[in-house]
Coordinates of C-alpha atoms and ligand atoms in Angstrom, one line a residue:
X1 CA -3.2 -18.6 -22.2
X2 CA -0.6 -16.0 -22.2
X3 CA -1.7 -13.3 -19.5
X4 CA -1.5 -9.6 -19.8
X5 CA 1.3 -8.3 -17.5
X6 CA -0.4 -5.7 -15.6
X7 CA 2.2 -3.2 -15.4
X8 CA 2.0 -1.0 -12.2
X9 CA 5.1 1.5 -13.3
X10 CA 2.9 2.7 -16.1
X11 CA -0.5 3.0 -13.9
X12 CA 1.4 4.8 -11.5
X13 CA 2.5 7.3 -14.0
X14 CA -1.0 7.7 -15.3
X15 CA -2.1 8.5 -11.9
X16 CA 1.2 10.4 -11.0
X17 CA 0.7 12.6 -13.9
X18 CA -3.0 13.9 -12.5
X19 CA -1.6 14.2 -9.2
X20 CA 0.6 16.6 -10.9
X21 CA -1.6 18.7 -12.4
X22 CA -3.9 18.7 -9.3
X23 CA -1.3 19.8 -7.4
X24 CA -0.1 22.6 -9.6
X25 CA -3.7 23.7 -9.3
X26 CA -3.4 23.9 -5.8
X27 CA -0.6 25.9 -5.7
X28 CA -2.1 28.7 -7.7
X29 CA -4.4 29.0 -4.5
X30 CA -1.3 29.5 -2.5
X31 CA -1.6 25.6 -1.0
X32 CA 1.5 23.1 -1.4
X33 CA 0.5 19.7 0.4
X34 CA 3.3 18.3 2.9
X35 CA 4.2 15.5 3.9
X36 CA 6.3 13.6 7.0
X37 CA 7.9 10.7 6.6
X38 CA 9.6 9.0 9.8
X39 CA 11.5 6.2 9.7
X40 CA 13.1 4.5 12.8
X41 CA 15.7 2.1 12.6
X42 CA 18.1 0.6 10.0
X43 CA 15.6 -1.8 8.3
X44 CA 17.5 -1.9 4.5
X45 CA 13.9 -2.6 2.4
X46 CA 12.0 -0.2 4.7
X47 CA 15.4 2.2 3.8
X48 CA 14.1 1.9 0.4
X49 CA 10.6 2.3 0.2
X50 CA 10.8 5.3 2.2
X51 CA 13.9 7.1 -0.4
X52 CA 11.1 6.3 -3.1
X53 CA 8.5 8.1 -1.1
X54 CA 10.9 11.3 -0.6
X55 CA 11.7 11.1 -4.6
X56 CA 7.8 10.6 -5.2
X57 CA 7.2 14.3 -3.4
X58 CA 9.7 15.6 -5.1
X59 CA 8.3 14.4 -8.8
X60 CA 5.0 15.8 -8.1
X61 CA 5.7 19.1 -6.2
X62 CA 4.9 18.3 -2.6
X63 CA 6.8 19.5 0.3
X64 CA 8.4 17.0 2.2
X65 CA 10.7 15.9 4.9
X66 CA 12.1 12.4 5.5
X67 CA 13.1 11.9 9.3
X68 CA 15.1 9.1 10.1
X69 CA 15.6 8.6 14.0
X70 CA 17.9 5.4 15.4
X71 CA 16.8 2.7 16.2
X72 CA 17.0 3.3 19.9
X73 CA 14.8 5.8 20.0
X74 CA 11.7 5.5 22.8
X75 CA 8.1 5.1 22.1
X76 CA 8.0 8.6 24.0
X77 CA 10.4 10.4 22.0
X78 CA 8.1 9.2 18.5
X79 CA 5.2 10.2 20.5
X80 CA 5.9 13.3 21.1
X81 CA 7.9 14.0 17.2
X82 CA 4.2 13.0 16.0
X83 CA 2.9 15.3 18.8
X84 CA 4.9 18.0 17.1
X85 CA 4.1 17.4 13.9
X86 CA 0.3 17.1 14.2
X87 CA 0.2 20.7 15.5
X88 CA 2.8 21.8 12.6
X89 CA 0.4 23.3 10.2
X90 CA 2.8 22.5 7.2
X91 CA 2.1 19.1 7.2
X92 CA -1.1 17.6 5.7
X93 CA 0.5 13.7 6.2
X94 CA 2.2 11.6 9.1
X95 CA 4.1 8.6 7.8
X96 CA 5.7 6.2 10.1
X97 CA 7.2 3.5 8.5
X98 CA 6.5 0.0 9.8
X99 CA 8.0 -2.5 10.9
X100 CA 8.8 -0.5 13.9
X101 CA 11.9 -1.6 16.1
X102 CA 10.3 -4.2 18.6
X103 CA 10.9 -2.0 22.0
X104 CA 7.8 0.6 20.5
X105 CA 4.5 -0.7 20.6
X106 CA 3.1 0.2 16.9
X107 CA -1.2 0.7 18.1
X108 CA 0.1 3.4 20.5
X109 CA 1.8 5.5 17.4
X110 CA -0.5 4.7 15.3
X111 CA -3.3 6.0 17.6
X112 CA -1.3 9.4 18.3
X113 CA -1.3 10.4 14.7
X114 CA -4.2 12.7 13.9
X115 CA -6.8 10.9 11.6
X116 CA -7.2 14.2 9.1
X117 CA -3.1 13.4 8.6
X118 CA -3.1 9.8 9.0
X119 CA -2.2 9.1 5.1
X120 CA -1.6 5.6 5.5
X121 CA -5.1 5.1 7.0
X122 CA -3.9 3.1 9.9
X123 CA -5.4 5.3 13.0
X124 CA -8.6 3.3 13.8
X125 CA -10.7 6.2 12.6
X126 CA -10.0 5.7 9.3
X127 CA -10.2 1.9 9.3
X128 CA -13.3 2.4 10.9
X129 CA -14.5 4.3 8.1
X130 CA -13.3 2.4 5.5
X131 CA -15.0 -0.5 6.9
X132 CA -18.3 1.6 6.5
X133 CA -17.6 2.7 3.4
X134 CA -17.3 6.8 4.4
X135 CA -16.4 8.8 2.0
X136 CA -13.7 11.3 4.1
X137 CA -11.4 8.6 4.8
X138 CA -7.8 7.8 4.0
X139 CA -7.5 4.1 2.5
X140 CA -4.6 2.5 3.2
X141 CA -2.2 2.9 0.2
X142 CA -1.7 -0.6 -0.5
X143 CA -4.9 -2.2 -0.8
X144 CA -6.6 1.4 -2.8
X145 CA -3.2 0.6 -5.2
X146 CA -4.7 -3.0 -5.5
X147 CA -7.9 -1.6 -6.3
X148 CA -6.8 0.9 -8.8
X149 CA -5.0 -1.2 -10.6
X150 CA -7.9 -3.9 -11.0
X151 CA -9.8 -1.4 -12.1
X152 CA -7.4 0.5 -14.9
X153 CA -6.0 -2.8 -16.0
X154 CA -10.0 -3.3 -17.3
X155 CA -10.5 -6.7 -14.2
X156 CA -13.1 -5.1 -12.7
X157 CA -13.7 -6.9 -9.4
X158 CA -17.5 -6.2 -9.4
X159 CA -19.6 -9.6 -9.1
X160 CA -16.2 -11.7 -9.1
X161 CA -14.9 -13.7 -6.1
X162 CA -12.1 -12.1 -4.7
X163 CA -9.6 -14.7 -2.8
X164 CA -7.3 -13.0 -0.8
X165 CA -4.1 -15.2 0.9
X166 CA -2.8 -13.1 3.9
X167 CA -4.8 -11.6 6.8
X168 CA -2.2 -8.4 8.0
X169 CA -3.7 -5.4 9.0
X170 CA -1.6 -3.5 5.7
X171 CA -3.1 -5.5 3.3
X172 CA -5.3 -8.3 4.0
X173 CA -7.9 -7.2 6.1
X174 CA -8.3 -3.9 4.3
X175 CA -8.1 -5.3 0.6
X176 CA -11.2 -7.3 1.6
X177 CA -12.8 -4.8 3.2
X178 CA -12.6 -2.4 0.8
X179 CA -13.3 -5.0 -2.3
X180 CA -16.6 -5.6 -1.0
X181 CA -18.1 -2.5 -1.0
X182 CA -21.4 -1.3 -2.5
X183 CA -19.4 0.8 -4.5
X184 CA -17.9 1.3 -8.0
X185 CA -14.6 -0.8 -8.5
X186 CA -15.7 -2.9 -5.6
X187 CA -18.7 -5.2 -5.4
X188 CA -17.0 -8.8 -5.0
X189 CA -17.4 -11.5 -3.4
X190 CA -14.3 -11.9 -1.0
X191 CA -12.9 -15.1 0.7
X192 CA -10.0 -14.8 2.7
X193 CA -6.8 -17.4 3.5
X194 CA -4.5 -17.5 6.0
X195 CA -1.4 -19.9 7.9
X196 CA -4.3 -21.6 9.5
X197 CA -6.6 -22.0 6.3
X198 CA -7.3 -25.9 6.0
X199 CA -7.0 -26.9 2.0
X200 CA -6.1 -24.0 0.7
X201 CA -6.4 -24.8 -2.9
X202 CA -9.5 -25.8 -2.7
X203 CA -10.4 -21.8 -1.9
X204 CA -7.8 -20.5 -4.5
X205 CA -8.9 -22.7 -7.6
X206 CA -12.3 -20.6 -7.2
X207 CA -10.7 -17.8 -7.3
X208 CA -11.4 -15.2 -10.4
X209 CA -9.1 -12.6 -8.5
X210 CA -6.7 -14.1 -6.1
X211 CA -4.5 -11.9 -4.4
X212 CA -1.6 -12.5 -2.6
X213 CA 0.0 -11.3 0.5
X214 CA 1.5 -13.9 2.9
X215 CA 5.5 -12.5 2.3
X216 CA 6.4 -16.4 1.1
X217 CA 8.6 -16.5 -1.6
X218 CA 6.6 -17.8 -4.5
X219 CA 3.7 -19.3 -2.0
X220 CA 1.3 -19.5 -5.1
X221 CA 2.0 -22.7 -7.5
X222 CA 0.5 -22.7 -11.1
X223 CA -1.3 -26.2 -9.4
X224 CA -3.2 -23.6 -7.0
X225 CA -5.0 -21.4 -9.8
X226 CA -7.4 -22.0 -12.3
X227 CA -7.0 -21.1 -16.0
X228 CA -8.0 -17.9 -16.4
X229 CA -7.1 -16.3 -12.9
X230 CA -6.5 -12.7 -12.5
X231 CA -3.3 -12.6 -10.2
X232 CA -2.4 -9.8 -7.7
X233 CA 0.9 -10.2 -6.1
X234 CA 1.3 -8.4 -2.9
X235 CA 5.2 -10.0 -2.2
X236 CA 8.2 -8.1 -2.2
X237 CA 10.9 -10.9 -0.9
X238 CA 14.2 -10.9 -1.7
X239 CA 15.9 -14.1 -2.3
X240 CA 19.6 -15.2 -2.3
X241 CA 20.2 -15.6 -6.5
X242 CA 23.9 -15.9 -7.2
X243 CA 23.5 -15.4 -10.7
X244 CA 22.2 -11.9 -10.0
X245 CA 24.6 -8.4 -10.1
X246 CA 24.9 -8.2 -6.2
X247 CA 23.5 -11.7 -5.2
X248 CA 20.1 -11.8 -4.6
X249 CA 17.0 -10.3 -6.4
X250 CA 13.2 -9.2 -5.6
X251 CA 10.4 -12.1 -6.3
X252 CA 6.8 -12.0 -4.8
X253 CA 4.4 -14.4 -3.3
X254 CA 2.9 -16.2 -6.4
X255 CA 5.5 -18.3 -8.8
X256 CA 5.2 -15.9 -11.9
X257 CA 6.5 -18.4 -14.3
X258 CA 4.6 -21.1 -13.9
X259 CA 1.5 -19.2 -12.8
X260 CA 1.9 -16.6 -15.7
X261 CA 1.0 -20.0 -18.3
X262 CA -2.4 -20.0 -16.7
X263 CA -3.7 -16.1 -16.0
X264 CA -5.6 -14.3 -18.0
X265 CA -3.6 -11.2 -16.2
X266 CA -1.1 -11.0 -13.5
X267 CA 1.7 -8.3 -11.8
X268 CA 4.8 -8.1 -11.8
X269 CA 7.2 -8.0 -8.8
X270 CA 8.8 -5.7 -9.1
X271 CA 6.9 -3.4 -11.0
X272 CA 3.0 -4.2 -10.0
X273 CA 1.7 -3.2 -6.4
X274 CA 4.7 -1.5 -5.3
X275 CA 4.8 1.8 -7.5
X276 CA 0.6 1.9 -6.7
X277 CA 1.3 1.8 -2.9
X278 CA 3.8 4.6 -3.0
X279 CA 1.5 6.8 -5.5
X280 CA -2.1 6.6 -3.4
X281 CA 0.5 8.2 -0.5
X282 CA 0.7 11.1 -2.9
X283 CA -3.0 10.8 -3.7
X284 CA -4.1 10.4 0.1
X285 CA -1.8 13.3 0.5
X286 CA -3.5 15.8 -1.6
X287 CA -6.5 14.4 -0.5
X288 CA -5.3 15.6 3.4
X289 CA -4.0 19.3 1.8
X290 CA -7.7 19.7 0.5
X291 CA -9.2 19.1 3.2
X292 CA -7.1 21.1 5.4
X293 CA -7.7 24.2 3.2
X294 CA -11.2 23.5 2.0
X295 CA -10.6 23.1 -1.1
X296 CA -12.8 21.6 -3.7
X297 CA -12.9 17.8 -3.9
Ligands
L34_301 N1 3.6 2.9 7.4 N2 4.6 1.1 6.5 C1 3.8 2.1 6.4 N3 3.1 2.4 5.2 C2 3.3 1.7 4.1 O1 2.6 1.9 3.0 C3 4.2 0.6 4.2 N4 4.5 -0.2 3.1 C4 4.7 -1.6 3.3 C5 5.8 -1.8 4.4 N5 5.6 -0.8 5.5 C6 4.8 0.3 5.4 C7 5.2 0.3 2.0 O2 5.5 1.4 1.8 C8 5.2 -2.0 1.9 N6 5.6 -0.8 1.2 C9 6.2 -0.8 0.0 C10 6.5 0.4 -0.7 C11 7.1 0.5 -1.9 C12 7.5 -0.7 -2.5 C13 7.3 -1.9 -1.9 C14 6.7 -1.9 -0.7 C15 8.2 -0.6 -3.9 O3 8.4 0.4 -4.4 N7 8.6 -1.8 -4.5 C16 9.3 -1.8 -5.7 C17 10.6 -2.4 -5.6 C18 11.5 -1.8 -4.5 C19 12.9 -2.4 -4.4 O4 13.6 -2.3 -5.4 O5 13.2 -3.0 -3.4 C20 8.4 -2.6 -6.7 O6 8.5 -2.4 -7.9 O7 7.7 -3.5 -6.2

């Protein structure tokens, strides 16, 4: 079988390009959505993600500020930047990059960011209303990218079993809980793996979605799948390549190659989930804006 490449550059840009409208809409009724980005540290992939988040605001016409604090900063002095910008009325979104520098205790900034500007949908409130499926929450950008691109890429996950590899709170746990919904593009059956799972393959082969998220270089062998797999690949690990222009290059949790000769569909790293997790920031985003302004959904 040779699998469709499910290419997450172009489904961004779809969705990036009605963002872009919707946004230009808003500003006619005077409203620009804003958005804070803080980073903490040095981390050089976290350096990344968040330049691509800046460039995204910029593309699509949202205000934003990237604030990159060292990584000796206290848990205090975050607390109270977040303090400042939940009562800073030109922000609709609070970003704070994770992994956060081991000194600051990540549930205590995550729990001081207001909910109504928590686009990443990691304040408790929101996961709390993603598990019960409420409809004024943010989902987390990763897993809703997962989602949307199941869905545009025409793999549906209704009525299929969903096996997830990876239990974090960014992907794992959310990606399930959101794939099994009563809901459209939701509606599977989900199973999920972990370090601890006993004979893994014998949960993967039964998987008509598997997605993967453990942040092990190619974790997923073609020997894991059966023919015909959808494959989501969650990993962004880069890997020592000496044949590569500065020595090393991005691969993801599932061995593409070999696992690409059996899927009837399968992303790309780079180019699959990564472009979908920094564009449903944008959507979540607008979605924050709106609400703060009452605008129309
Ligand atoms: N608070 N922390 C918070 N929110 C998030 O949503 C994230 N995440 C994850 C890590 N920490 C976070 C991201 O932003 C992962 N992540 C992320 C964002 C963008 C990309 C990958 C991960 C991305 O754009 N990946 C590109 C390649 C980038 C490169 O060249 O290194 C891709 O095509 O996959």
């Amino acid at each position: 079988m040779v699998a469709q490449i499910i290419n997450g550059n172009e489904v961004a840009k779809s969705i990036r390009a009605e963002l872009k409208e919707e946004i230009a809409g808003m500003k006619m009724s005077g409203v620009t959505p804003g958005l804070v980005v803080i980073i903490v540290g040095e981390d050089p992939a976290s350096q990344v993600y968040v330049r691509k988040k800046g460039e995204a605001c910029v593309e699509l016409g949202i205000d934003s500020e990237t604030i990159r604090l060292p990584a000796e900063t206290t848990e205090q002095e975050l607390l109270d930047l977040i303090e400042k910008y939940n009562n800073d009325k030109k922000f609709d979104g609070i970003l704070v990059q994770l992994p956060l520098p081991k000194h600051i205790n990540e549930q205590n900034v995550l729990l001081r960011i207001d909910p109504s500007k928590d686009v990443d949908g990691f304040h408790p409130v929101n996961v709390g209303k993603m598990v019960v499926g409420a409809e004024d929450c943010y989902l987390p950008c990763t897993p809703h990218g997962i989602q949307e691109l199941l869905v545009r890429s025409g793999n549906d996950p209704k009525g299929k079993h969903v096996v997830v590899i990876g239990r974090s709170n960014i992907v794992g746990k959310p990606i399930t809980n959101i794939l099994l919904q009563k809901a459209p593009g939701a509606d599977a059956t989900v199973t999920i793996c972990h370090s601890r799972t006993q004979n893994m393959s014998g949960f993967t082969k039964q998987a008509d979605i598997l997605i993967a998220a453990i942040g092990v270089p190619n974790f997923v062998k073609a020997d894991m799948v059966r023919e015909g797999v959808v494959v989501i690949d969650v990993g962004v690990n880069r890997i020592n390549d000496p044949t590569a222009k500065n020595g090393t290059r991005l691969v993801g949790d599932v061995d593409f190659e070999s696992v690409k000769e059996k899927a009837k569909a399968i992303t790309p790293v780079p180019g699959g989930v990564g472009p979908m997790t920094i564009t449903m920031l944008m959507k979540n985003t607008v979605k924050a804006a709106k609400i703060h302004h009452n605008l129309k959904k």
